[in-house]
Coordinates of C-alpha atoms and ligand atoms in Angstrom, one line a residue:
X1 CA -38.2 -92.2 35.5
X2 CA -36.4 -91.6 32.1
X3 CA -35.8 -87.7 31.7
X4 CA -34.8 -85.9 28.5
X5 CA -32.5 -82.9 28.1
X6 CA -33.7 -80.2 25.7
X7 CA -32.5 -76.8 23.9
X8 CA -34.5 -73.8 24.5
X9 CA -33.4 -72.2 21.3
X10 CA -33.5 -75.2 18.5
X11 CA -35.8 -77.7 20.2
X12 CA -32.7 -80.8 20.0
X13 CA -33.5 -82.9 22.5
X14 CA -31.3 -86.1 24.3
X15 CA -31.7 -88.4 27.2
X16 CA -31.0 -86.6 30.7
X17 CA -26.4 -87.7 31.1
X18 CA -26.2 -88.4 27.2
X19 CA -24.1 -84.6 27.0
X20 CA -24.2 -81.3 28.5
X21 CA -24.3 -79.1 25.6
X22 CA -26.7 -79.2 22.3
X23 CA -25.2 -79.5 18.9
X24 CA -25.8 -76.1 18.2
X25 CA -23.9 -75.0 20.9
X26 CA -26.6 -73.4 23.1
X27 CA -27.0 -75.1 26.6
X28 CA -29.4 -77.6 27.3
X29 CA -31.9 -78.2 30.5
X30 CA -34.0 -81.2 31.9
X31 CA -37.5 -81.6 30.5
X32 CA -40.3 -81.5 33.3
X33 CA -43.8 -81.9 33.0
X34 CA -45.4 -80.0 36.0
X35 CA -48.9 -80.1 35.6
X36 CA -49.3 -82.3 38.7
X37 CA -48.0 -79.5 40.8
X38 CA -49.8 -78.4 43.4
X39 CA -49.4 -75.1 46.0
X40 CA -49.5 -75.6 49.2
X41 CA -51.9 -73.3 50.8
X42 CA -49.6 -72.7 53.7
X43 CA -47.2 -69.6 52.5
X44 CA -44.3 -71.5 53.9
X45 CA -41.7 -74.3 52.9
X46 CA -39.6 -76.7 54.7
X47 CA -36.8 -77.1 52.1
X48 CA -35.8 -77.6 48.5
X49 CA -37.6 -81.7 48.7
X50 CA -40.8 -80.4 48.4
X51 CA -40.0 -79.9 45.4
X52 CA -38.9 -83.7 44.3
X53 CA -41.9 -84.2 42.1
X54 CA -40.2 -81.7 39.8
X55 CA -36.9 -82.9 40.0
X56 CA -34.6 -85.2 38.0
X57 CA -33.9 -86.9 41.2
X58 CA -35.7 -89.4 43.9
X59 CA -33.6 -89.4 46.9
X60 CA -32.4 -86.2 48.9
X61 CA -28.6 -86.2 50.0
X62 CA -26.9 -83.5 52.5
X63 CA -28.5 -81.2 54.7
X64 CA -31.7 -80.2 52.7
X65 CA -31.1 -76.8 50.5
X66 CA -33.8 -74.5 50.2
X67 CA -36.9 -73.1 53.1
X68 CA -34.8 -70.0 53.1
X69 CA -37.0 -66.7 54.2
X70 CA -38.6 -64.1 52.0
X71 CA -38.5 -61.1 53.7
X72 CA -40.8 -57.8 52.8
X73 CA -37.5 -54.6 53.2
X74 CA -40.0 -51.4 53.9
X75 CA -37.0 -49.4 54.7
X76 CA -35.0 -50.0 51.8
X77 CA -38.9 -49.4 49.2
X78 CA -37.3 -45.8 48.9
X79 CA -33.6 -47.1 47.9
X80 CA -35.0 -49.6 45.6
X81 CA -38.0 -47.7 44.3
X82 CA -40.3 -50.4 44.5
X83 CA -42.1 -52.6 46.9
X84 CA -38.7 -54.5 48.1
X85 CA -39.0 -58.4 49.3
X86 CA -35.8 -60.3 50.1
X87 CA -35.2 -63.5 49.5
X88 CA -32.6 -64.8 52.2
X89 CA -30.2 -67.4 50.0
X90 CA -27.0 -66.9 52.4
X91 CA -29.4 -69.1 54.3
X92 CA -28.5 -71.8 52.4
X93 CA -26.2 -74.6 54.1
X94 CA -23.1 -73.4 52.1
X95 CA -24.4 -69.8 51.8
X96 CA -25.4 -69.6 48.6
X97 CA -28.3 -70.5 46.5
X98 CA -25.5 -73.0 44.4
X99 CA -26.5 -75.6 47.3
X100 CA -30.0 -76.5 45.0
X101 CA -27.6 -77.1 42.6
X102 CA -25.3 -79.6 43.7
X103 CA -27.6 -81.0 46.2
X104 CA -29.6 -82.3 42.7
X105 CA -26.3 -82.4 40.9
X106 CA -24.7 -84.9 44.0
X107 CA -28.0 -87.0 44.2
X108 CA -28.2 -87.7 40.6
X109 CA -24.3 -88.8 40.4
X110 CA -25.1 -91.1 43.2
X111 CA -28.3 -92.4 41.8
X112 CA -26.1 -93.4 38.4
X113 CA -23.9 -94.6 40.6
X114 CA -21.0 -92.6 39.5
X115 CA -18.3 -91.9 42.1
X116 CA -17.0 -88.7 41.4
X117 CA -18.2 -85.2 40.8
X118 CA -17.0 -82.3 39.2
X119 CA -17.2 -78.4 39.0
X120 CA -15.5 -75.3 37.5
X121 CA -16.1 -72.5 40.0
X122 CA -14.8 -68.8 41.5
X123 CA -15.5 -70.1 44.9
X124 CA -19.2 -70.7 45.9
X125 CA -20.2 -73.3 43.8
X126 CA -16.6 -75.1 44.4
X127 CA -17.3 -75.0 48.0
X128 CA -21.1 -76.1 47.5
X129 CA -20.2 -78.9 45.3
X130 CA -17.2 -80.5 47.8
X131 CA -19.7 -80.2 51.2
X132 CA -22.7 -81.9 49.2
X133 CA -20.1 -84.3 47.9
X134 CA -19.0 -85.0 50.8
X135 CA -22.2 -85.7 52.5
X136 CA -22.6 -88.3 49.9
X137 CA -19.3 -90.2 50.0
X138 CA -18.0 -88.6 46.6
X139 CA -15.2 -88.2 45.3
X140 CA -15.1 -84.3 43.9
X141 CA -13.1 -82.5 41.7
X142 CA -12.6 -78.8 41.4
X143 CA -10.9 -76.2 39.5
X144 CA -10.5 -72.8 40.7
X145 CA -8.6 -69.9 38.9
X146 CA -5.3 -70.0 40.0
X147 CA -5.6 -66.6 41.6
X148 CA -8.4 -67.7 43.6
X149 CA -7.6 -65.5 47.4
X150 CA -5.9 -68.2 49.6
X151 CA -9.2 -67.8 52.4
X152 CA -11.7 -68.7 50.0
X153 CA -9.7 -72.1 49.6
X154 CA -9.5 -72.9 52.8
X155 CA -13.4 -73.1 53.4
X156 CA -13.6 -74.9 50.2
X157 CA -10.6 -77.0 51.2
X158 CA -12.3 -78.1 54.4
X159 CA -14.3 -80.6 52.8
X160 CA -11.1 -82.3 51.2
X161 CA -11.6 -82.0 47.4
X162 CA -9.7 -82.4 44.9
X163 CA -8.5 -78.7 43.8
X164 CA -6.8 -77.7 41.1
X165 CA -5.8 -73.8 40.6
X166 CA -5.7 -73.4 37.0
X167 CA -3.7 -70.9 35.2
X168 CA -5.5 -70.1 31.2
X169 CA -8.4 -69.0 30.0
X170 CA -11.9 -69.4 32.5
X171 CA -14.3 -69.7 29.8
X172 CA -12.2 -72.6 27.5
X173 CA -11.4 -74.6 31.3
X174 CA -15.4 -74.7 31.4
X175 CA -16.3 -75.8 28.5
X176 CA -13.2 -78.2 28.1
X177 CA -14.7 -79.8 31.3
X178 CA -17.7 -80.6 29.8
X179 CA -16.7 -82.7 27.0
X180 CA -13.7 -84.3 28.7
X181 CA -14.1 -88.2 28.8
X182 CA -14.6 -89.4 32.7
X183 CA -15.9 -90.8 35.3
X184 CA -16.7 -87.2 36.7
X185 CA -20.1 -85.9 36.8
X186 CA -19.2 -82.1 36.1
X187 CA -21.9 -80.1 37.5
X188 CA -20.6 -76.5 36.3
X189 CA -23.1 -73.1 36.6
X190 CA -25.1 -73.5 33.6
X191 CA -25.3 -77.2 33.0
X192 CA -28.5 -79.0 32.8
X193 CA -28.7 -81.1 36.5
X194 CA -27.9 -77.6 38.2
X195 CA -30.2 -75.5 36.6
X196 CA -32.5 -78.3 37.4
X197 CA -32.4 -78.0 41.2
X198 CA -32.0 -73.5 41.6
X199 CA -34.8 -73.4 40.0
X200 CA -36.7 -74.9 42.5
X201 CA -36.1 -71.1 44.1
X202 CA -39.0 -69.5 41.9
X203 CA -41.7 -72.6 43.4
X204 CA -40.9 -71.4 46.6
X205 CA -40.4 -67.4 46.1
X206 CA -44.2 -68.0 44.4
X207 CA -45.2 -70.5 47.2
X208 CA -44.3 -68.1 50.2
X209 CA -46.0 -65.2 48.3
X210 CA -49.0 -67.0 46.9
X211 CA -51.7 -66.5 46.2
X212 CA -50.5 -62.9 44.0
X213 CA -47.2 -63.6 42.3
X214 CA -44.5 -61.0 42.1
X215 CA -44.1 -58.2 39.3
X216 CA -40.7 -58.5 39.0
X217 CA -37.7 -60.8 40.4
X218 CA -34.4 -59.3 40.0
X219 CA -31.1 -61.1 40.2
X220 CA -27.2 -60.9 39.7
X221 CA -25.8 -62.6 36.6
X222 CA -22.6 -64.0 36.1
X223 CA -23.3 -67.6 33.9
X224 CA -26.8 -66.5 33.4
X225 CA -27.4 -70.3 34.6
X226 CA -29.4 -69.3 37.6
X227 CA -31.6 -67.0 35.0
X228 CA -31.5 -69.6 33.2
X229 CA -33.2 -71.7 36.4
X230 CA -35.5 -68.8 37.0
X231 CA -37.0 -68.8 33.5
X232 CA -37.0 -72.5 33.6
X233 CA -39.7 -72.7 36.6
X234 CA -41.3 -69.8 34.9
X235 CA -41.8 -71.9 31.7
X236 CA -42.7 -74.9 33.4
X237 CA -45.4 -73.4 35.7
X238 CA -46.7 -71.2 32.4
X239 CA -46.9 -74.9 30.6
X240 CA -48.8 -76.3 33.8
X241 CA -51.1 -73.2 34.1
X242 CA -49.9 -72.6 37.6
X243 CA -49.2 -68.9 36.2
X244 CA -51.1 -66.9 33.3
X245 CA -49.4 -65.1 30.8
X246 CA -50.3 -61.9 32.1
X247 CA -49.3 -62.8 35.6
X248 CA -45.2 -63.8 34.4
X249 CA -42.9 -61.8 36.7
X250 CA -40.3 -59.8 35.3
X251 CA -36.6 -60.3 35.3
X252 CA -34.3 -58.1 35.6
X253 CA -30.5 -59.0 35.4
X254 CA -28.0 -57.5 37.1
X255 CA -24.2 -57.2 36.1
X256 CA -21.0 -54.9 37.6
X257 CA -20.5 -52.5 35.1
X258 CA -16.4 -53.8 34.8
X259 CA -17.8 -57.2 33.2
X260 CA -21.5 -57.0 31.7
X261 CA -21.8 -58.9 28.4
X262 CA -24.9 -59.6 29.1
X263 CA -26.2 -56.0 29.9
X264 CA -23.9 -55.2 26.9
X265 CA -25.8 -57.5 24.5
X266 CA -29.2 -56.1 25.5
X267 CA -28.2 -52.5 25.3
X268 CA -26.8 -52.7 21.9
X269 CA -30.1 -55.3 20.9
X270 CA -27.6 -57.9 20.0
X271 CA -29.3 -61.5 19.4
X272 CA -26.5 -63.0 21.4
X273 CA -24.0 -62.3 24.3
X274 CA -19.9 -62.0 22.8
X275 CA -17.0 -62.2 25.5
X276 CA -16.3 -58.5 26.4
X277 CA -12.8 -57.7 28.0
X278 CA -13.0 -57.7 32.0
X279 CA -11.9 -55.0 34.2
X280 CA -11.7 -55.8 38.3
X281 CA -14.8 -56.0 39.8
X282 CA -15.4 -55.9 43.7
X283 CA -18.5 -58.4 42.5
X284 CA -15.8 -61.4 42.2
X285 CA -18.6 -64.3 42.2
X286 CA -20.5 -62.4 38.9
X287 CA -17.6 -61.7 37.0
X288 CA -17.5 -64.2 34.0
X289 CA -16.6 -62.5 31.2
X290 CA -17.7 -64.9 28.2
X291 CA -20.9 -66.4 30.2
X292 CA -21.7 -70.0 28.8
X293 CA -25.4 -69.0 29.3
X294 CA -25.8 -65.6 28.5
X295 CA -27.8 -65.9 25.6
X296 CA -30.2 -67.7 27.2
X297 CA -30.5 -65.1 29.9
X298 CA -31.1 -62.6 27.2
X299 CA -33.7 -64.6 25.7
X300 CA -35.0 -64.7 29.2
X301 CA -35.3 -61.1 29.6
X302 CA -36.8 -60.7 26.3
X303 CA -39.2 -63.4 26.9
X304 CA -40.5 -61.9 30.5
X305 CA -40.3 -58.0 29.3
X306 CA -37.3 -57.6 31.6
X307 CA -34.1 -56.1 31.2
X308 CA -30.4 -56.3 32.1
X309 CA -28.4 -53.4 33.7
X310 CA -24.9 -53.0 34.8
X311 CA -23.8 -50.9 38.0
X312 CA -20.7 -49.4 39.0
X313 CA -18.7 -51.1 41.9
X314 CA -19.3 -47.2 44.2
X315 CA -23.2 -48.4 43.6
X316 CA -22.7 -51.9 44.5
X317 CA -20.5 -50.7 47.4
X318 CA -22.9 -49.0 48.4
X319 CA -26.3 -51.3 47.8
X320 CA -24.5 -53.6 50.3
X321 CA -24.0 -51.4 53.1
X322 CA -28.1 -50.2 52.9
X323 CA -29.0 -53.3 52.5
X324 CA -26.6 -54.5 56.2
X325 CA -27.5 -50.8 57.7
X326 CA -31.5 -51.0 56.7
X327 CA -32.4 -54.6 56.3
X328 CA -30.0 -56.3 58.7
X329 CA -28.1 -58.6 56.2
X330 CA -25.0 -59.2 55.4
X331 CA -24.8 -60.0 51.7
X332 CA -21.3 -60.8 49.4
X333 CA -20.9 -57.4 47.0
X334 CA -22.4 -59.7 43.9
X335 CA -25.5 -60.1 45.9
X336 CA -25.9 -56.5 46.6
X337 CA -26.1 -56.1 42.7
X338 CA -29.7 -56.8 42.6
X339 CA -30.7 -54.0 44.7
X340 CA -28.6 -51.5 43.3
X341 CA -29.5 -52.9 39.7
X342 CA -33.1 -52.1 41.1
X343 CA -32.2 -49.0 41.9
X344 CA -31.1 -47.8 38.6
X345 CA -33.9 -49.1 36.8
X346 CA -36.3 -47.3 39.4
X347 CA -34.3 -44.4 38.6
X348 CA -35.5 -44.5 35.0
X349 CA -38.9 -45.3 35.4
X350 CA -38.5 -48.6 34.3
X351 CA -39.6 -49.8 37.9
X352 CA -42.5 -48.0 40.2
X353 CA -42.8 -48.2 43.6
X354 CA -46.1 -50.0 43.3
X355 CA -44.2 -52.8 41.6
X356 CA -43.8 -55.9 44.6
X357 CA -39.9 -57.1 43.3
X358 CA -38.4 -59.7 44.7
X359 CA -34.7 -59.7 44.7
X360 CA -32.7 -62.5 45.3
X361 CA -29.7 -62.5 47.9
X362 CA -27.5 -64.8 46.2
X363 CA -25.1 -65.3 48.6
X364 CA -24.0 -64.6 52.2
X365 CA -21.4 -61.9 53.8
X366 CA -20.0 -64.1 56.1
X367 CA -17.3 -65.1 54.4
X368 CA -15.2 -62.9 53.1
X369 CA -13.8 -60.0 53.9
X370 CA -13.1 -56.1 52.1
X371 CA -11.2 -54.2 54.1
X372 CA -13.9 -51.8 54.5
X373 CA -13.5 -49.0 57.3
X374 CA -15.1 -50.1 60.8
X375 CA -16.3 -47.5 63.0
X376 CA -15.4 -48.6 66.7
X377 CA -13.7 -47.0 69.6
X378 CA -11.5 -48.1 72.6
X379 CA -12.5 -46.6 75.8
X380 CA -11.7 -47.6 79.4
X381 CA -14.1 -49.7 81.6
X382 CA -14.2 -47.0 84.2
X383 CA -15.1 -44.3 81.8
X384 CA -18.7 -47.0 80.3
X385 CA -21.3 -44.5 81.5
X386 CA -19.7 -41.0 80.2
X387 CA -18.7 -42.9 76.6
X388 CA -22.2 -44.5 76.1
X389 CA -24.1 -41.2 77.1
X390 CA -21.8 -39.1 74.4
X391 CA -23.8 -41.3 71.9
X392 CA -26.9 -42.2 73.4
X393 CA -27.6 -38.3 74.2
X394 CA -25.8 -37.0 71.6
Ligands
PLP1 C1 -22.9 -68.0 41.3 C2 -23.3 -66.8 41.9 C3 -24.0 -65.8 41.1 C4 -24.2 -65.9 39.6 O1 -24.9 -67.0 39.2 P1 -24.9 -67.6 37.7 O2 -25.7 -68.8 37.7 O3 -23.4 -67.9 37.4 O4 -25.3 -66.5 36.8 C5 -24.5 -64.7 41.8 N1 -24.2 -64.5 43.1 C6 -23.6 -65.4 43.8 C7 -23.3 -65.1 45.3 C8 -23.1 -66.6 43.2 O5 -22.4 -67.4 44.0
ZN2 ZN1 -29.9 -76.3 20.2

């Protein structure tokens, strides 16, 4: 089938590989018609592929993305002042929900039979991109920020891409990408075959809850292309009737408080997201400073009666060791944002604890480390009983 790209903002459409970007400068996305959708009745999904009928794409590649759990967190309600579901997307093959992404942005590359693919990434993505990549025989190239920690390479480096560690300005390196002439298929956060496959994540958050669709979903922001994604399915299923107007869940976005254009924008009612200066952030995956989709995340707030807010890193510190301690999972400090983002807003009223949110667990703890303080003992084998009684009868 013959897709189209289109701009959400002035309507410019182009056929689907034609470019990345409108005229206008806004980013474009892959029209779908979903009014042949149907729910499945069952509550649960194998993987992203159920999905194909709404995708750009035909045949899967790599180990299927997607099926990850949505989980109801009763003892995080009172944290999060609302009625807390989790959506698992460390689950993901690569731990993050990036793998929808590239799994769609891989297929399509192979089904024009390019041979290489391309991304501009802080880590997750980069790593995504080079394992579906390489589960399809291509070639990949990607480019890092030169300071990019030496262990997040190596997992990225594992799948033999090309990487480049580039020293200049993040937010010119990805737009420069996308209007480069080559062979490489760049598949960066915001562009139109990515955002095609994460949004597939609202089908199945609404699948697995059906038949009564959240209030709210919250997320962390860094692009704003998976808001983007979010919105998209939002639109798509509005369009098809799947979901009535008064039924739209809410987003709210979620920023560290060291880099929040976004949150910026919406506080001052700006019409559209302007670079802000960056200050260090523990939240390293969310920290784009100049997002190439943030006013189209604002628009997406606006649109579903959202908001955005930004959180200090002592709150997101913090979110993310309630969320291990009370819900079992270890999340990356970006991930953690959404809850303590929910937090705040509960904190203002803007959320009730009536309200079912879903917030999405972008990525997974497992693979990096903070240097947090562990709390462990060393005691002497002859001494087990007396040492585990001091805690158990304590
Ligand atoms: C990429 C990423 C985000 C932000 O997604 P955007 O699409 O760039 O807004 C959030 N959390 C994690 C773990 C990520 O890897
Ligand atoms: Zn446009």
């Amino acid at each position: 089938m013959e897709h189209t790209v289109s701009c959400y903002d002035c309507g410019a459409t182009a056929p689907l590989g034609a470019r990345k970007r409108c005229p206008c400068g806004e980013p474009l996305w892959v029209d779908i018609d979903a009014s042949g959708f149907e729910w499945a009745e069952t509550g649960s999904v194998d993987d992203m592929w159920r999905y194909t009928e709404v995708l750009p794409v035909t045949e899967p590649v790599g180990v299927p993305p997607g099926g990850t759990p949505l989980s109801r967190a009763e003892r995080l309600d009172e944290y999060a002042g609302c009625t807390l579901f989790l959506k698992h997307e460390g689950q993901n093959p690569t731990g993050s929900f990036k793998d929808r992404g590239s799994a769609v942005g891989t297929a399509a590359t192979v089904e024009t039979g390019r041979k290489w693919i391309g991304t501009v990434s802080h880590g997750n993505m980069a790593l995504s991109t080079s394992a579906y990549a390489a589960s399809a025989g291509l070639e990949c190239a990607v480019f890092v920020p030169a300071d990019t920690p030496p262990a997040r390479l190596e997992l990225i480096a594992r799948h033999d891409p090309h990487i480049f560690g580039v020293k200049g300005d993040y937010g010119r390196l990805y737009a420069d990408t996308l209007s480069l002439e080559t062979e490489a298929n760049f598949v960066n956060s915001d562009t139109p075959l990515r955002v095609a496959g994460q949004k597939t994540i609202v089908y199945e958050i609404l699948e697995q809850l059906a038949p009564t669709a959240p209030d709210a979903i919250a997320l962390p922001v860094s692009s704003g292309g998976q808001a983007s994604a979010v919105w998209k399915a939002i639109n798509e299923l509005r369009r098809a009737g799947a979901i009535d107007d008064d039924e739209v869940p809410r987003l709210y976005l979620c920023q560290a408080a060291a880099c929040d254009p976004i949150a910026t924008a919406y506080r001052n009612d700006e019409p559209e997201v302007t670079p802000v200066t960056a200050g260090e952030t523990i939240a390293v995956s969310i920290a784009n400073a100049d997002p190439p989709s943030g006013t189209r995340a604002l628009t997406a707030v606006r649109d579903t009666e959202g908001a955005v807010v930004s959180v200090p890193d002592e709150a997101i510190r913090d979110a993310m060791d309630r969320i291990a301690t009370r819900a079992g999972v270890s999340v990356e400090p970006s991930s953690a944002v959404a809850v303590a983002g929910l937090r705040k807003l509960s904190q203002t009223d803007v959320i009730e604890p009536s309200d079912r949110v879903v917030a999405i667990l972008t990525g997974s703890g497992y693979k990096e480390l903070s240097g947090a303080d562990i709390r462990s003992r060393t005691i002497d084998l002859a001494d087990l009983e007396r040492e585990l009684a001091s805690v158990v009868d304590a």
